[in-house]
């Protein structure tokens, strides 16, 4: 009963649908009908002999209406009963429409599954960012307050990418065309097998396509897919870079107080910097990994390095050697794209062209400074740190390009020097060799490949890079030759990996972004990829930097602990040697010794201010008299003493003193004061301090003293003020008491006796030893001394005859002396007679003056009466009193200037010199030398290296 009702309901539905459907033909085959419709149809056409349809047909998966419930349909009232002539074609129409719904539903389900599968594939392709968990700050839970979500939403896949996730419309169109065939006229057999005929036609079409075209099409599709995913990955990395930059910037501004740890690459770079300054003694060598960039000159080494660093940081030249010394570049990640040198605090913003130009100029200046005179290249390393978002962490060393011929302007040993520098870096068993080969020139012209093969014959740490592939593809007739170069078949060298890159169009003004776009565009259209000569992971500098970074860190993890153990052994050896040689001394390195010496020198300079005024004046007065005594006696006293009366004597003395004061005396006094300050400063610097004296500082103290004295200049106004004071002192002739008179006589006697002693010595040297010395010491006179002796004897006879003889000989007197000597067989020259007379008369005059000085001891009374009614005249005593008083006043004035001004200026100069020496490492090495210093330096550096290595290893384990 219920089957009859369901059939009736279905018929009623079909009748309601047929009212709105016109033009549908009713001559459909029975196989196309619904099961309910077929049963009714069979009951009205008993003459038809139909077989029961099979349960599993190609359409049965869409015909499950018998299991659906129709109780929700709003049905019109029906009349139950038998209707012999009713047509059931509307039921058949409804069945097909219901099939269409299920076809669309199935397509939607299939499309959703395809979208989910595509999404999972994309998710698997995203790189694992777990290595960057350390950079995530504490405020990540409040990320919505600091990050612009609209910007992130714009970074999501575009509508075109989402459209690729939609169901395949071609398949839906095929299904619709199949449905359309259901409603078109035709025989049952033709309609039933239309779909299979369409499939057979497509098979025939594909058979016509050759296998080669299929392979080309598949390779092109694979290439496009790889490039598409590459762009998606780059876009995701760019967004990740911006997010990390934002996080680091927020952290710099102090959003949270957690201090970021120093990055691994910065810690590792510090270890290498310390090692570069360490003298590799005790068989301890630097075997820590770094990436050594080698290649022929103009092969593109610098360009590859700039692409990895993402900035044009190196000086450039067309065919000229620009890399003249090794440049160590440490790449690390940071919020801003900046560069800075190890020994400088200035940061160069690599996003600004003026900073880039300044950086290139600074690198060029440092290279030229490192190159010594007469050389072309230098082994001294320039250390540069480059930070920026998204940079691969590694340490690279750019070496001078290998040359084949020494050109004009180069040093003769340039080629050998470059080879030795390259070998020194490549012989490190843990160094990664980045071998750069120019692809635009013939491979047979390469020099660097042979050198790399010698240093790494098995290619276990070599990465080969072929540059200028765009030019190579244009110039090389056979593309397979490039493939042979990339695969290492044209070279004897082996390598871990082979890469092909494009570093621009040869224009130095190109930006890194433009070069990268040109590189991607070239490889996208290159035959090298389309013909599978190169694989996608072997091209672009980005893939190269990723591979080099992975290889670098792998080498670091494998070798760093072994290096740490070797430095531990070196430290033990150095500590043992120090304990055996210097058991009671602290381990002070060169900088610490310099600080200790600096404190000692400053203490000694301060001691100058503690010298008593009396000591200063005594030293100044004595030194000044020693400097001017000859002038006073020879040019003032002797000429004045030749006068006949006291008036002429005083007049001559006044004139001579005035001339002396105006021209020479102040300058002489300042020179004496400056020399006295130097002597006292040297005395404090050099005098031994007993047991506390350390002779290791002697060279440093001497250098500081000389440099300080060299920089010190006396006050220019001192001479003018001193001239007035000296002139006023010499104008005074009034001796106030007997004590001053006696002091003047004592001063005069000392001066005359000292001058007489000097004169006696001069005469003795002139005439030779006397008879007593000749008998006791077996000495003889020379011929010249004998002549001088005979001349002296003849001149003394003349003085005995006339004791008041003037200071100069007359010409007739010279002739008389010469004839007398010739009569005794002694040939003399008139000039010899004059020279001998000068010394003989001086001695006679000084003896006469000393006798007169003794007579003047009791002459103070006559002086007070101005020598009236007295034959005694003591004007020479007054002269020496004036000189003595001038010396005392001058010494007092200079002492005041020394203590108030010059000592402080000297102290300031010493501090400046010490500060300059502290910044000059070469100066400290030169002045602080010895085994003790070198041993302390080695011990300090080894300890520092070991500590940094231990900290790096600990951080490396934490990152794992």
mmCIF file of C-alpha atoms in Angstrom, residues 351-624:
data_model
loop_
_atom_site.group_PDB
_atom_site.id
_atom_site.type_symbol
_atom_site.label_atom_id
_atom_site.label_comp_id
_atom_site.label_asym_id
_atom_site.label_seq_id
_atom_site.Cartn_x
_atom_site.Cartn_y
_atom_site.Cartn_z
ATOM 1 C CA UNK A 351 69.282 52.280 3.144
ATOM 2 C CA UNK A 352 70.744 55.731 2.400
ATOM 3 C CA UNK A 353 72.931 56.277 -0.620
ATOM 4 C CA UNK A 354 75.094 58.928 1.075
ATOM 5 C CA UNK A 355 75.913 56.520 3.903
ATOM 6 C CA UNK A 356 76.713 53.773 1.396
ATOM 7 C CA UNK A 357 79.096 56.109 -0.433
ATOM 8 C CA UNK A 358 80.735 57.088 2.864
ATOM 9 C CA UNK A 359 81.107 53.407 3.822
ATOM 10 C CA UNK A 360 82.741 52.527 0.511
ATOM 11 C CA UNK A 361 85.106 55.479 0.862
ATOM 12 C CA UNK A 362 86.018 54.459 4.421
ATOM 13 C CA UNK A 363 86.756 50.868 3.342
ATOM 14 C CA UNK A 364 88.968 52.134 0.534
ATOM 15 C CA UNK A 365 90.855 54.434 2.925
ATOM 16 C CA UNK A 366 91.405 51.603 5.396
ATOM 17 C CA UNK A 367 92.704 49.349 2.635
ATOM 18 C CA UNK A 368 95.188 51.968 1.446
ATOM 19 C CA UNK A 369 96.248 52.607 5.030
ATOM 20 C CA UNK A 370 96.933 48.905 5.589
ATOM 21 C CA UNK A 371 99.047 48.651 2.451
ATOM 22 C CA UNK A 372 102.632 49.529 3.301
ATOM 23 C CA UNK A 373 104.840 51.620 1.090
ATOM 24 C CA UNK A 374 106.123 49.663 -1.879
ATOM 25 C CA UNK A 375 103.354 47.033 -1.676
ATOM 26 C CA UNK A 376 100.070 46.505 -3.497
ATOM 27 C CA UNK A 377 98.142 44.269 -1.096
ATOM 28 C CA UNK A 378 98.217 43.742 2.670
ATOM 29 C CA UNK A 379 97.433 40.722 4.884
ATOM 30 C CA UNK A 380 95.899 42.943 7.596
ATOM 31 C CA UNK A 381 92.173 42.294 7.981
ATOM 32 C CA UNK A 382 89.411 44.905 8.010
ATOM 33 C CA UNK A 383 86.554 43.808 10.277
ATOM 34 C CA UNK A 384 83.045 44.936 9.274
ATOM 35 C CA UNK A 385 79.702 44.021 10.842
ATOM 36 C CA UNK A 386 76.541 44.178 8.737
ATOM 37 C CA UNK A 387 73.157 43.872 10.429
ATOM 38 C CA UNK A 388 69.731 43.819 8.886
ATOM 39 C CA UNK A 389 66.372 42.046 8.912
ATOM 40 C CA UNK A 390 66.436 38.706 7.127
ATOM 41 C CA UNK A 391 70.210 38.424 6.679
ATOM 42 C CA UNK A 392 71.687 34.938 6.896
ATOM 43 C CA UNK A 393 74.018 34.668 9.884
ATOM 44 C CA UNK A 394 77.589 33.870 8.874
ATOM 45 C CA UNK A 395 81.148 35.213 8.743
ATOM 46 C CA UNK A 396 82.664 35.814 5.303
ATOM 47 C CA UNK A 397 86.170 36.941 4.356
ATOM 48 C CA UNK A 398 86.591 38.662 1.000
ATOM 49 C CA UNK A 399 90.150 38.131 -0.268
ATOM 50 C CA UNK A 400 92.044 39.997 -3.013
ATOM 51 C CA UNK A 401 91.439 38.540 -6.445
ATOM 52 C CA UNK A 402 93.971 36.056 -7.767
ATOM 53 C CA UNK A 403 95.949 37.459 -10.698
ATOM 54 C CA UNK A 404 97.985 35.795 -13.403
ATOM 55 C CA UNK A 405 100.240 38.700 -14.407
ATOM 56 C CA UNK A 406 101.707 41.625 -12.482
ATOM 57 C CA UNK A 407 100.861 44.819 -14.346
ATOM 58 C CA UNK A 408 102.492 48.234 -14.205
ATOM 59 C CA UNK A 409 101.979 50.041 -10.935
ATOM 60 C CA UNK A 410 101.968 46.829 -8.887
ATOM 61 C CA UNK A 411 104.709 45.601 -6.614
ATOM 62 C CA UNK A 412 106.775 42.766 -8.120
ATOM 63 C CA UNK A 413 105.680 40.313 -5.404
ATOM 64 C CA UNK A 414 101.944 41.073 -5.694
ATOM 65 C CA UNK A 415 101.037 37.732 -7.252
ATOM 66 C CA UNK A 416 102.951 35.720 -4.637
ATOM 67 C CA UNK A 417 101.528 37.832 -1.804
ATOM 68 C CA UNK A 418 97.940 37.211 -2.959
ATOM 69 C CA UNK A 419 98.635 33.487 -3.228
ATOM 70 C CA UNK A 420 100.125 33.389 0.265
ATOM 71 C CA UNK A 421 97.169 35.310 1.758
ATOM 72 C CA UNK A 422 94.665 33.017 0.037
ATOM 73 C CA UNK A 423 96.505 29.886 1.141
ATOM 74 C CA UNK A 424 96.745 31.147 4.712
ATOM 75 C CA UNK A 425 92.954 31.383 4.910
ATOM 76 C CA UNK A 426 92.146 28.265 2.887
ATOM 77 C CA UNK A 427 94.555 25.956 4.704
ATOM 78 C CA UNK A 428 92.297 26.186 7.740
ATOM 79 C CA UNK A 429 90.714 22.699 7.678
ATOM 80 C CA UNK A 430 87.384 24.106 8.878
ATOM 81 C CA UNK A 431 87.183 27.054 6.499
ATOM 82 C CA UNK A 432 84.439 26.937 3.866
ATOM 83 C CA UNK A 433 85.836 27.913 0.483
ATOM 84 C CA UNK A 434 83.430 29.878 -1.700
ATOM 85 C CA UNK A 435 85.092 29.535 -5.099
ATOM 86 C CA UNK A 436 83.873 32.213 -7.538
ATOM 87 C CA UNK A 437 84.276 31.536 -11.271
ATOM 88 C CA UNK A 438 83.414 34.007 -14.018
ATOM 89 C CA UNK A 439 80.992 32.287 -16.406
ATOM 90 C CA UNK A 440 81.517 34.834 -19.173
ATOM 91 C CA UNK A 441 85.153 33.806 -19.812
ATOM 92 C CA UNK A 442 86.683 30.541 -20.871
ATOM 93 C CA UNK A 443 86.966 28.018 -18.071
ATOM 94 C CA UNK A 444 90.505 27.181 -19.142
ATOM 95 C CA UNK A 445 91.654 30.673 -18.124
ATOM 96 C CA UNK A 446 90.710 30.168 -14.490
ATOM 97 C CA UNK A 447 93.545 30.258 -11.949
ATOM 98 C CA UNK A 448 91.683 29.935 -8.702
ATOM 99 C CA UNK A 449 90.306 26.457 -9.407
ATOM 100 C CA UNK A 450 93.785 24.919 -9.359
ATOM 101 C CA UNK A 451 94.558 26.713 -6.112
ATOM 102 C CA UNK A 452 91.322 25.498 -4.502
ATOM 103 C CA UNK A 453 91.969 21.956 -5.714
ATOM 104 C CA UNK A 454 95.333 21.993 -3.958
ATOM 105 C CA UNK A 455 93.869 23.164 -0.659
ATOM 106 C CA UNK A 456 90.718 20.984 -0.750
ATOM 107 C CA UNK A 457 91.318 18.117 -3.173
ATOM 108 C CA UNK A 458 88.249 16.134 -2.084
ATOM 109 C CA UNK A 459 85.872 19.107 -2.175
ATOM 110 C CA UNK A 460 84.535 18.488 1.317
ATOM 111 C CA UNK A 461 84.359 22.172 2.188
ATOM 112 C CA UNK A 462 84.179 23.908 -1.200
ATOM 113 C CA UNK A 463 81.134 25.534 -2.772
ATOM 114 C CA UNK A 464 81.490 26.438 -6.455
ATOM 115 C CA UNK A 465 79.685 29.522 -7.767
ATOM 116 C CA UNK A 466 79.406 30.419 -11.452
ATOM 117 C CA UNK A 467 78.762 34.150 -11.921
ATOM 118 C CA UNK A 468 77.575 36.144 -14.940
ATOM 119 C CA UNK A 469 75.497 33.234 -16.221
ATOM 120 C CA UNK A 470 73.424 35.619 -18.343
ATOM 121 C CA UNK A 471 76.501 36.578 -20.337
ATOM 122 C CA UNK A 472 77.611 32.967 -20.471
ATOM 123 C CA UNK A 473 74.288 31.863 -21.981
ATOM 124 C CA UNK A 474 74.563 34.515 -24.676
ATOM 125 C CA UNK A 475 78.212 33.904 -25.535
ATOM 126 C CA UNK A 476 78.535 30.118 -25.181
ATOM 127 C CA UNK A 477 77.499 28.270 -28.326
ATOM 128 C CA UNK A 478 76.796 25.003 -26.525
ATOM 129 C CA UNK A 479 74.641 25.331 -23.380
ATOM 130 C CA UNK A 480 75.826 21.909 -22.280
ATOM 131 C CA UNK A 481 79.237 23.494 -21.603
ATOM 132 C CA UNK A 482 77.663 25.559 -18.824
ATOM 133 C CA UNK A 483 76.168 22.382 -17.435
ATOM 134 C CA UNK A 484 79.604 20.763 -17.471
ATOM 135 C CA UNK A 485 81.029 23.766 -15.590
ATOM 136 C CA UNK A 486 78.261 23.625 -13.000
ATOM 137 C CA UNK A 487 78.706 19.884 -12.549
ATOM 138 C CA UNK A 488 82.482 20.306 -12.162
ATOM 139 C CA UNK A 489 83.397 18.245 -15.219
ATOM 140 C CA UNK A 490 85.614 20.898 -16.791
ATOM 141 C CA UNK A 491 87.703 21.440 -13.644
ATOM 142 C CA UNK A 492 89.817 19.069 -11.605
ATOM 143 C CA UNK A 493 88.256 20.458 -8.428
ATOM 144 C CA UNK A 494 85.398 18.885 -6.491
ATOM 145 C CA UNK A 495 82.801 20.697 -4.446
ATOM 146 C CA UNK A 496 79.967 20.198 -2.012
ATOM 147 C CA UNK A 497 77.580 22.151 -4.196
ATOM 148 C CA UNK A 498 77.435 24.030 -7.474
ATOM 149 C CA UNK A 499 75.491 27.248 -7.969
ATOM 150 C CA UNK A 500 74.796 29.669 -10.801
ATOM 151 C CA UNK A 501 74.042 33.324 -10.079
ATOM 152 C CA UNK A 502 73.548 36.609 -11.890
ATOM 153 C CA UNK A 503 74.952 39.694 -10.184
ATOM 154 C CA UNK A 504 73.518 42.408 -12.420
ATOM 155 C CA UNK A 505 73.906 43.862 -15.868
ATOM 156 C CA UNK A 506 77.340 45.350 -15.217
ATOM 157 C CA UNK A 507 76.048 48.730 -14.095
ATOM 158 C CA UNK A 508 77.538 49.773 -10.751
ATOM 159 C CA UNK A 509 74.556 52.026 -9.998
ATOM 160 C CA UNK A 510 72.069 49.143 -9.960
ATOM 161 C CA UNK A 511 70.303 48.526 -6.678
ATOM 162 C CA UNK A 512 70.250 45.151 -4.980
ATOM 163 C CA UNK A 513 66.499 44.885 -5.506
ATOM 164 C CA UNK A 514 66.839 45.537 -9.230
ATOM 165 C CA UNK A 515 69.598 42.954 -9.546
ATOM 166 C CA UNK A 516 67.496 40.381 -7.704
ATOM 167 C CA UNK A 517 64.485 40.986 -9.963
ATOM 168 C CA UNK A 518 66.665 40.737 -13.039
ATOM 169 C CA UNK A 519 68.182 37.503 -11.724
ATOM 170 C CA UNK A 520 64.766 35.897 -11.108
ATOM 171 C CA UNK A 521 63.467 37.039 -14.468
ATOM 172 C CA UNK A 522 66.508 35.642 -16.240
ATOM 173 C CA UNK A 523 66.320 32.199 -14.654
ATOM 174 C CA UNK A 524 62.563 32.064 -15.188
ATOM 175 C CA UNK A 525 63.098 32.415 -18.921
ATOM 176 C CA UNK A 526 66.450 30.654 -19.153
ATOM 177 C CA UNK A 527 66.900 27.498 -21.177
ATOM 178 C CA UNK A 528 69.206 26.191 -18.487
ATOM 179 C CA UNK A 529 66.221 25.531 -16.245
ATOM 180 C CA UNK A 530 63.752 24.615 -18.950
ATOM 181 C CA UNK A 531 66.092 21.953 -20.310
ATOM 182 C CA UNK A 532 66.920 20.685 -16.773
ATOM 183 C CA UNK A 533 70.589 21.598 -17.108
ATOM 184 C CA UNK A 534 70.211 23.404 -13.818
ATOM 185 C CA UNK A 535 67.937 22.635 -10.926
ATOM 186 C CA UNK A 536 65.863 25.266 -9.223
ATOM 187 C CA UNK A 537 67.782 25.021 -5.940
ATOM 188 C CA UNK A 538 71.090 25.681 -7.771
ATOM 189 C CA UNK A 539 70.224 29.167 -8.993
ATOM 190 C CA UNK A 540 69.886 32.685 -7.469
ATOM 191 C CA UNK A 541 72.043 34.219 -4.788
ATOM 192 C CA UNK A 542 69.274 33.697 -2.259
ATOM 193 C CA UNK A 543 69.540 29.918 -2.528
ATOM 194 C CA UNK A 544 73.320 30.294 -2.438
ATOM 195 C CA UNK A 545 73.234 32.289 0.797
ATOM 196 C CA UNK A 546 70.915 29.742 2.407
ATOM 197 C CA UNK A 547 73.207 26.876 1.426
ATOM 198 C CA UNK A 548 76.370 28.680 2.563
ATOM 199 C CA UNK A 549 74.770 29.599 5.897
ATOM 200 C CA UNK A 550 73.687 26.009 6.528
ATOM 201 C CA UNK A 551 77.136 24.687 5.651
ATOM 202 C CA UNK A 552 78.795 27.328 7.835
ATOM 203 C CA UNK A 553 76.773 26.499 10.946
ATOM 204 C CA UNK A 554 77.179 22.799 10.369
ATOM 205 C CA UNK A 555 80.946 23.257 10.287
ATOM 206 C CA UNK A 556 80.817 25.458 13.387
ATOM 207 C CA UNK A 557 78.881 22.874 15.400
ATOM 208 C CA UNK A 558 81.290 20.131 14.366
ATOM 209 C CA UNK A 559 84.562 21.941 15.144
ATOM 210 C CA UNK A 560 84.038 24.583 17.838
ATOM 211 C CA UNK A 561 84.310 22.245 20.827
ATOM 212 C CA UNK A 562 87.568 20.786 19.567
ATOM 213 C CA UNK A 563 88.999 24.292 19.233
ATOM 214 C CA UNK A 564 87.860 25.116 22.761
ATOM 215 C CA UNK A 565 89.769 22.111 24.084
ATOM 216 C CA UNK A 566 92.954 23.173 22.297
ATOM 217 C CA UNK A 567 92.783 26.632 23.859
ATOM 218 C CA UNK A 568 92.263 25.104 27.292
ATOM 219 C CA UNK A 569 95.517 23.210 26.855
ATOM 220 C CA UNK A 570 97.293 26.378 25.711
ATOM 221 C CA UNK A 571 96.005 28.271 28.727
ATOM 222 C CA UNK A 572 97.342 25.611 31.089
ATOM 223 C CA UNK A 573 100.800 25.791 29.474
ATOM 224 C CA UNK A 574 100.934 29.582 29.711
ATOM 225 C CA UNK A 575 99.802 29.676 33.334
ATOM 226 C CA UNK A 576 102.425 27.093 34.259
ATOM 227 C CA UNK A 577 105.191 29.099 32.566
ATOM 228 C CA UNK A 578 104.128 32.288 34.367
ATOM 229 C CA UNK A 579 104.133 30.604 37.785
ATOM 230 C CA UNK A 580 107.627 29.264 37.195
ATOM 231 C CA UNK A 581 109.151 32.524 35.909
ATOM 232 C CA UNK A 582 107.256 35.265 37.753
ATOM 233 C CA UNK A 583 105.834 33.728 40.937
ATOM 234 C CA UNK A 584 105.525 37.022 42.866
ATOM 235 C CA UNK A 585 104.165 39.241 40.102
ATOM 236 C CA UNK A 586 100.639 39.803 38.996
ATOM 237 C CA UNK A 587 99.689 38.897 35.450
ATOM 238 C CA UNK A 588 99.444 42.394 33.995
ATOM 239 C CA UNK A 589 98.985 42.664 30.264
ATOM 240 C CA UNK A 590 100.218 45.572 28.186
ATOM 241 C CA UNK A 591 97.188 47.777 28.811
ATOM 242 C CA UNK A 592 97.286 47.165 32.551
ATOM 243 C CA UNK A 593 101.015 47.879 32.662
ATOM 244 C CA UNK A 594 100.439 51.092 30.757
ATOM 245 C CA UNK A 595 97.821 52.195 33.289
ATOM 246 C CA UNK A 596 100.217 51.464 36.118
ATOM 247 C CA UNK A 597 103.006 53.424 34.424
ATOM 248 C CA UNK A 598 100.578 56.243 33.699
ATOM 249 C CA UNK A 599 99.758 56.603 37.391
ATOM 250 C CA UNK A 600 103.451 56.621 38.315
ATOM 251 C CA UNK A 601 104.248 59.293 35.737
ATOM 252 C CA UNK A 602 101.387 61.517 36.886
ATOM 253 C CA UNK A 603 102.555 61.147 40.489
ATOM 254 C CA UNK A 604 106.050 62.196 39.469
ATOM 255 C CA UNK A 605 104.716 65.219 37.610
ATOM 256 C CA UNK A 606 102.768 66.243 40.697
ATOM 257 C CA UNK A 607 106.009 65.993 42.675
ATOM 258 C CA UNK A 608 107.325 68.954 40.693
ATOM 259 C CA UNK A 609 104.862 71.204 42.462
ATOM 260 C CA UNK A 610 106.289 70.074 45.814
ATOM 261 C CA UNK A 611 109.809 71.379 45.089
ATOM 262 C CA UNK A 612 110.663 74.199 47.529
ATOM 263 C CA UNK A 613 111.042 77.753 46.230
ATOM 264 C CA UNK A 614 114.557 77.926 47.697
ATOM 265 C CA UNK A 615 115.620 74.884 45.708
ATOM 266 C CA UNK A 616 114.162 76.340 42.518
ATOM 267 C CA UNK A 617 115.952 79.696 43.017
ATOM 268 C CA UNK A 618 119.306 78.130 43.831
ATOM 269 C CA UNK A 619 119.189 75.931 40.762
ATOM 270 C CA UNK A 620 118.016 78.766 38.527
ATOM 271 C CA UNK A 621 120.623 81.230 39.803
ATOM 272 C CA UNK A 622 123.491 78.795 39.464
ATOM 273 C CA UNK A 623 122.420 77.661 35.999
ATOM 274 C CA UNK A 624 121.906 81.198 34.767
#
